[in-house]
Short mmCIF file of C-alpha atoms in Angstrom, two decimals:
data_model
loop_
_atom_site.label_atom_id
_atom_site.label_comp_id
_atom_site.label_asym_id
_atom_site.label_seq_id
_atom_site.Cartn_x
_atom_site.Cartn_y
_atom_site.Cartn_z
CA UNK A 30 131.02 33.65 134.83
CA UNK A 31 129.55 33.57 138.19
CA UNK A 32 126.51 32.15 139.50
CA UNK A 33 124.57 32.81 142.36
CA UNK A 34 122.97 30.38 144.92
CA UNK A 35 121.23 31.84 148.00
CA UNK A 36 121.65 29.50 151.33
CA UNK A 37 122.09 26.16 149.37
CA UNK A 38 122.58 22.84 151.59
CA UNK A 39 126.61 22.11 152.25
CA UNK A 40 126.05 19.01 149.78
CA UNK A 41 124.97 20.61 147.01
CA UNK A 42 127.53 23.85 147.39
CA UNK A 43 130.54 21.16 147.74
CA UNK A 44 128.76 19.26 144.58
CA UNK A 45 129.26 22.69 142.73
CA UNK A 46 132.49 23.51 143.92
CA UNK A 47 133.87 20.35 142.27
CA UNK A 48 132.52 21.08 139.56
CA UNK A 49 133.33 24.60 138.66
CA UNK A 50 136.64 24.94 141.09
CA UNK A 51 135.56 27.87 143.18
CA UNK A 52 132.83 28.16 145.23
CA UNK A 53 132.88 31.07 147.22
CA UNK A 54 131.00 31.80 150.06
CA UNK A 55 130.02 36.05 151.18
CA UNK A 56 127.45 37.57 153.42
CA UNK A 57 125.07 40.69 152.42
CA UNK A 58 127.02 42.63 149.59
CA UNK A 59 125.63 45.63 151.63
CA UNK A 60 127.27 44.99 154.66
CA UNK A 61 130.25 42.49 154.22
CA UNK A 62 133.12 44.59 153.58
CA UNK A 63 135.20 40.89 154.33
CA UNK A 64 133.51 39.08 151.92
CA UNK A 65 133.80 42.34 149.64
CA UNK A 66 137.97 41.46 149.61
CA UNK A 67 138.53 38.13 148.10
CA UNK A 68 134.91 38.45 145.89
CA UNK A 69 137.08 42.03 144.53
CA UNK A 70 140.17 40.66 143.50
CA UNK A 71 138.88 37.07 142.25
CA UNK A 72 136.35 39.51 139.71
CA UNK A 73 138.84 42.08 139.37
CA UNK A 74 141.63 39.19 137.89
CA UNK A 75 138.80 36.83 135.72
CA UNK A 76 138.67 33.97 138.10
CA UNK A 77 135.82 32.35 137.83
CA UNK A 78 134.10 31.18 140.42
CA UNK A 79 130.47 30.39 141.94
CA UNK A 80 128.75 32.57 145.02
CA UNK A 81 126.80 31.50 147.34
CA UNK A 82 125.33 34.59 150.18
CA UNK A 83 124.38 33.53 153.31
CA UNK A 84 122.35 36.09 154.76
CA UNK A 85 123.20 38.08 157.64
CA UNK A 86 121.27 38.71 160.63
CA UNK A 87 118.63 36.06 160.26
CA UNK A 88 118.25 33.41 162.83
CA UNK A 89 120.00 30.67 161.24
CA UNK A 90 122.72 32.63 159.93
CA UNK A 91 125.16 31.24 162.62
CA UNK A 92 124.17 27.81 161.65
CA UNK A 93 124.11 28.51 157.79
CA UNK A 94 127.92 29.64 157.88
CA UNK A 95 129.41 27.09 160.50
CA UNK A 96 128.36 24.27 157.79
CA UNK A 97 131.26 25.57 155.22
CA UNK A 98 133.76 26.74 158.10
CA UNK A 99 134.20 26.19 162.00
CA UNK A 100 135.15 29.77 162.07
CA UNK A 101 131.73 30.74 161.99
CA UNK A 102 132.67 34.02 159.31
CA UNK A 103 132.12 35.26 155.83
CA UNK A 104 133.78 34.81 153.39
CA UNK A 105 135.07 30.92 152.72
CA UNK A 106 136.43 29.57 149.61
CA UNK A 107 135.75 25.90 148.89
CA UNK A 108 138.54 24.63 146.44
CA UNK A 109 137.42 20.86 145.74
CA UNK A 110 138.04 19.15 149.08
CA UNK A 111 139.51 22.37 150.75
CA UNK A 112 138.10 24.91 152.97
CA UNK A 113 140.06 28.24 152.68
CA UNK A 114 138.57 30.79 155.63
CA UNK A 115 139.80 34.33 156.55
CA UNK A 116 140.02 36.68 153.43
CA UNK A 117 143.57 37.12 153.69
CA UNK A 118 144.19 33.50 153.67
CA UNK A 119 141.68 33.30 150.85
CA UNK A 120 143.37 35.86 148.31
CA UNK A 121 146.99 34.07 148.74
CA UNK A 122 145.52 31.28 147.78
CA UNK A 123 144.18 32.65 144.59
CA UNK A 124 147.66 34.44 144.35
CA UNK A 125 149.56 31.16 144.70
CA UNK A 126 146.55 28.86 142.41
CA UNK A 127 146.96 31.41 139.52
CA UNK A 128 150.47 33.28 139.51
CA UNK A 129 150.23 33.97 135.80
CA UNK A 130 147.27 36.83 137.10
CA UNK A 131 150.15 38.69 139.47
CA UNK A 132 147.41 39.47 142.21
CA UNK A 133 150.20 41.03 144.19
CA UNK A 134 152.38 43.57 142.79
CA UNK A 135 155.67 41.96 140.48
CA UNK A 136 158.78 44.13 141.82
CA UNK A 137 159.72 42.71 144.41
CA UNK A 138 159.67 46.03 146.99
CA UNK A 139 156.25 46.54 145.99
CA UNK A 140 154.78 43.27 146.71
CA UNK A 141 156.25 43.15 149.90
CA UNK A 142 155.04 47.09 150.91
CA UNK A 143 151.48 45.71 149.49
CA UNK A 144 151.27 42.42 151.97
CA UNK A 145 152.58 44.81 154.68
CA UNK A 146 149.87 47.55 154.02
CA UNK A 147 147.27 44.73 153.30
CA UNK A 148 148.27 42.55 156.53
CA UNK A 149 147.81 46.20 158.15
CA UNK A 150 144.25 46.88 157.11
CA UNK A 151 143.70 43.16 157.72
CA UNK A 152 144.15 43.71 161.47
CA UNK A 153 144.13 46.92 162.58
CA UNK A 154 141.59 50.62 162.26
CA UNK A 155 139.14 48.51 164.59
CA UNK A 156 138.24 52.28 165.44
CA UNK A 157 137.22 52.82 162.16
CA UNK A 158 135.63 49.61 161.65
CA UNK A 159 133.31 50.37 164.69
CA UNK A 160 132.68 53.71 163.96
CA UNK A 161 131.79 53.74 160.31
CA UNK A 162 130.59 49.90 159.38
CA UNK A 163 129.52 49.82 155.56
CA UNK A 164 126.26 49.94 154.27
CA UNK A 165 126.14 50.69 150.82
CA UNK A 166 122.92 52.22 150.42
CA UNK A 167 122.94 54.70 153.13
CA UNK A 168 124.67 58.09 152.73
CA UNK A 169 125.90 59.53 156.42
CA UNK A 170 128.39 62.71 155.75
CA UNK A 171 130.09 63.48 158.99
CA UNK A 172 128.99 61.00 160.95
CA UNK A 173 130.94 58.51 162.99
CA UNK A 174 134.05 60.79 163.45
CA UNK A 175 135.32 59.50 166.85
CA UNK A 176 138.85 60.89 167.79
CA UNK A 177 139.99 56.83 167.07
CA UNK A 178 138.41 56.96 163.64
CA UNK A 179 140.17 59.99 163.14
CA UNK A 180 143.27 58.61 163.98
CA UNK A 181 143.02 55.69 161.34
CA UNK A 182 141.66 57.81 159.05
CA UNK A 183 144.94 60.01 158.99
CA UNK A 184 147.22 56.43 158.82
CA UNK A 185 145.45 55.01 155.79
CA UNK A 186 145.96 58.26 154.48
CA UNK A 187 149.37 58.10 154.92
CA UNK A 188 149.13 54.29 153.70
CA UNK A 189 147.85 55.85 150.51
CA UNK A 190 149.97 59.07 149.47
CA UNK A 191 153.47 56.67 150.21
CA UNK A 192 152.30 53.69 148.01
CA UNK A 193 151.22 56.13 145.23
CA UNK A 194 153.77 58.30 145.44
CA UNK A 195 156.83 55.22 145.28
CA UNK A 196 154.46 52.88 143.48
CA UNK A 197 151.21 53.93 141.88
CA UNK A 198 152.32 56.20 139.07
CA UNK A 199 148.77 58.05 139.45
CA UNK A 200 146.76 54.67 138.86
CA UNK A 201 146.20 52.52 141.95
CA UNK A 202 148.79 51.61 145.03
CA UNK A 203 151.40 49.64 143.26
CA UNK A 204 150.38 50.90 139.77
CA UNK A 205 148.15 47.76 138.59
CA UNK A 206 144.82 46.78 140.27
CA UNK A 207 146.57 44.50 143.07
CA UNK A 208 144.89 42.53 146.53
CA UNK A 209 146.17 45.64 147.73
CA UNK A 210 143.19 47.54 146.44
CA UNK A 211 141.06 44.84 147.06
CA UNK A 212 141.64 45.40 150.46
CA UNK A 213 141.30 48.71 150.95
CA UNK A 214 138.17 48.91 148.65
CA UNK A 215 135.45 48.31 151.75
CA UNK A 216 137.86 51.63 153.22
CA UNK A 217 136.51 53.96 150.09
CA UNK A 218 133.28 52.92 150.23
CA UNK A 219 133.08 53.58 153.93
CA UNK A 220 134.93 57.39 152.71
CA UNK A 221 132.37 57.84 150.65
CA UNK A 222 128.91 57.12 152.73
CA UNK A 223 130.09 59.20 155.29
CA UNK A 224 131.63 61.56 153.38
CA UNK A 225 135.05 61.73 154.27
CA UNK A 226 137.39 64.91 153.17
CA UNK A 227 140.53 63.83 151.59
CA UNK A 228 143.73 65.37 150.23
CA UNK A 229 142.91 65.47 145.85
CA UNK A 230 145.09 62.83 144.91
CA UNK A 231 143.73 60.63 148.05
CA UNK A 232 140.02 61.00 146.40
CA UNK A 233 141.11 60.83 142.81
CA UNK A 234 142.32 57.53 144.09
CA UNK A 235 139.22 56.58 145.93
CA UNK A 236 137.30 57.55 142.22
CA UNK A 237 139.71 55.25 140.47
CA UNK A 238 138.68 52.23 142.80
CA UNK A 239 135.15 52.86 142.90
CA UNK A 240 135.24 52.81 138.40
CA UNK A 241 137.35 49.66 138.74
CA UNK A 242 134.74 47.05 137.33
CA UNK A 243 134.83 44.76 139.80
CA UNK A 244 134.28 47.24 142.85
CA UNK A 245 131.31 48.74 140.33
CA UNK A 246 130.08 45.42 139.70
CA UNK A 247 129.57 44.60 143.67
CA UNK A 248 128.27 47.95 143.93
CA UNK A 249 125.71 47.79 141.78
CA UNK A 250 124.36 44.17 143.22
CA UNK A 251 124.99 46.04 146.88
CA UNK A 252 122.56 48.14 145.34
CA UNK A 253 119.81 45.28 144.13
CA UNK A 254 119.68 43.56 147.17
CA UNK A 255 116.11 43.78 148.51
CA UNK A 256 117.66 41.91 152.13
CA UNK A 257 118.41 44.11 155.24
CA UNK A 258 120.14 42.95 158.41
CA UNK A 259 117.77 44.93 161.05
CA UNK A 260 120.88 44.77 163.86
CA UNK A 261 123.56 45.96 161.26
CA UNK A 262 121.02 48.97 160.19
CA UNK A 263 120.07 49.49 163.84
CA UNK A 264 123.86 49.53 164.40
CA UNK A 265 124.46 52.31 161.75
CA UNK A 266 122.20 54.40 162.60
CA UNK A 267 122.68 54.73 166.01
CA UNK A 268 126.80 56.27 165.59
CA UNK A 269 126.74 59.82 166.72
#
């Protein structure tokens, strides 16, 4: 099970951490699509593990994140005595900590298509990123299509259809729930609130991740949050 702290003092969260293994460490569940990565897969795969939010947008967010990581960004893992930042970084470590799960695909083609794809998504569609951030309780159809976000648009679409098609088997990209997913999961959700046309097997896919209990479960406390980040809204609302 997972418990929830809001802002805690670094003492106390490292206290915890020793205590129940994993403690790990998101922004808004509205906004974060990062922190929306490792939180996905560690859910999705029954690791348990506390959460602490650190709000975003609030004048001592800066200061609240740089006292779990120098990196000064959502998510962290504390593990014990180890700081884990980056949610790449953060779901290999899960991967390597609990290989009996199989977090990345188990043929060995597969798992390496699935760190390529997820490495991909890791650091590229910064068109997309810009313009179509997440915010899970707004609903924007047709907005934010710049000629870039376009462009990434058609790529992950061509991301999905060749991992189905060699590798799904009509479920998700390499068949079982992967970090694969888990990455691309902030990508539906963004598809869906601004209401993104794709080809039928493309949004049967996107339906299939958004029932996976895990993405439904961060949904759904998305949802609950009574928080807003006024610059992130601002932000949103402002893309043509």
């Amino acid at each position: 099970m997972q418990t929830t702290e809001l802002d805690p003092t670094l003492s106390q969260t490292l206290d915890d951490a020793k205590q129940a293994g994993l403690t790990l460490i998101i922004g808004n569940k509205n906004y974060s699509t990062w922190s929306m990565r490792p939180w996905v897969a560690a859910t999705a795969f029954g690791i348990a593990f506390n959460e602490v939010r650190v709000l975003l947008d609030q004048p001592d967010t800066s200061a609240r994140i740089a006292e779990y990581s120098g990196a000064g960004r959502v998510p962290v893992l504390i593990a014990g005595e180890m700081t884990i930042w980056d949610s790449l970084s953060i779901c290999e470590y899960l991967a390597e900590q609990f290989p009996e799960k199989h977090l990345w695909p188990r043929d060995v083609a597969a798992r390496a298509m699935a760190r390529s794809v997820s490495a991909e998504m890791h650091s590229g569609f910064a068109d997309l990123r810009h313009a179509m951030p997440m915010n899970i309780r707004m609903s924007l159809p047709g907005r934010g299509r710049t000629p870039g976000a376009q462009g990434d648009i058609g790529r992950i679409s061509e991301i999905w259809e060749e991992c189905l098609s060699r590798f799904g088997h009509h479920q998700f990209l390499f068949g079982e729930f992967s970090i694969a997913d888990a990455f691309f999961a902030p990508v539906v959700m963004r598809f869906k609130i601004y209401g993104v046309a794709l080809a039928p097997a493309l949004q049967a896919y996107c339906e299939r991740v958004q029932a996976h209990p895990a993405v439904a479960r961060w949904v759904r406390e998305a949802l609950a949050e009574t928080e807003t980040a006024a610059h992130h809204d601002e932000e949103i609302r402002s893309k043509p």
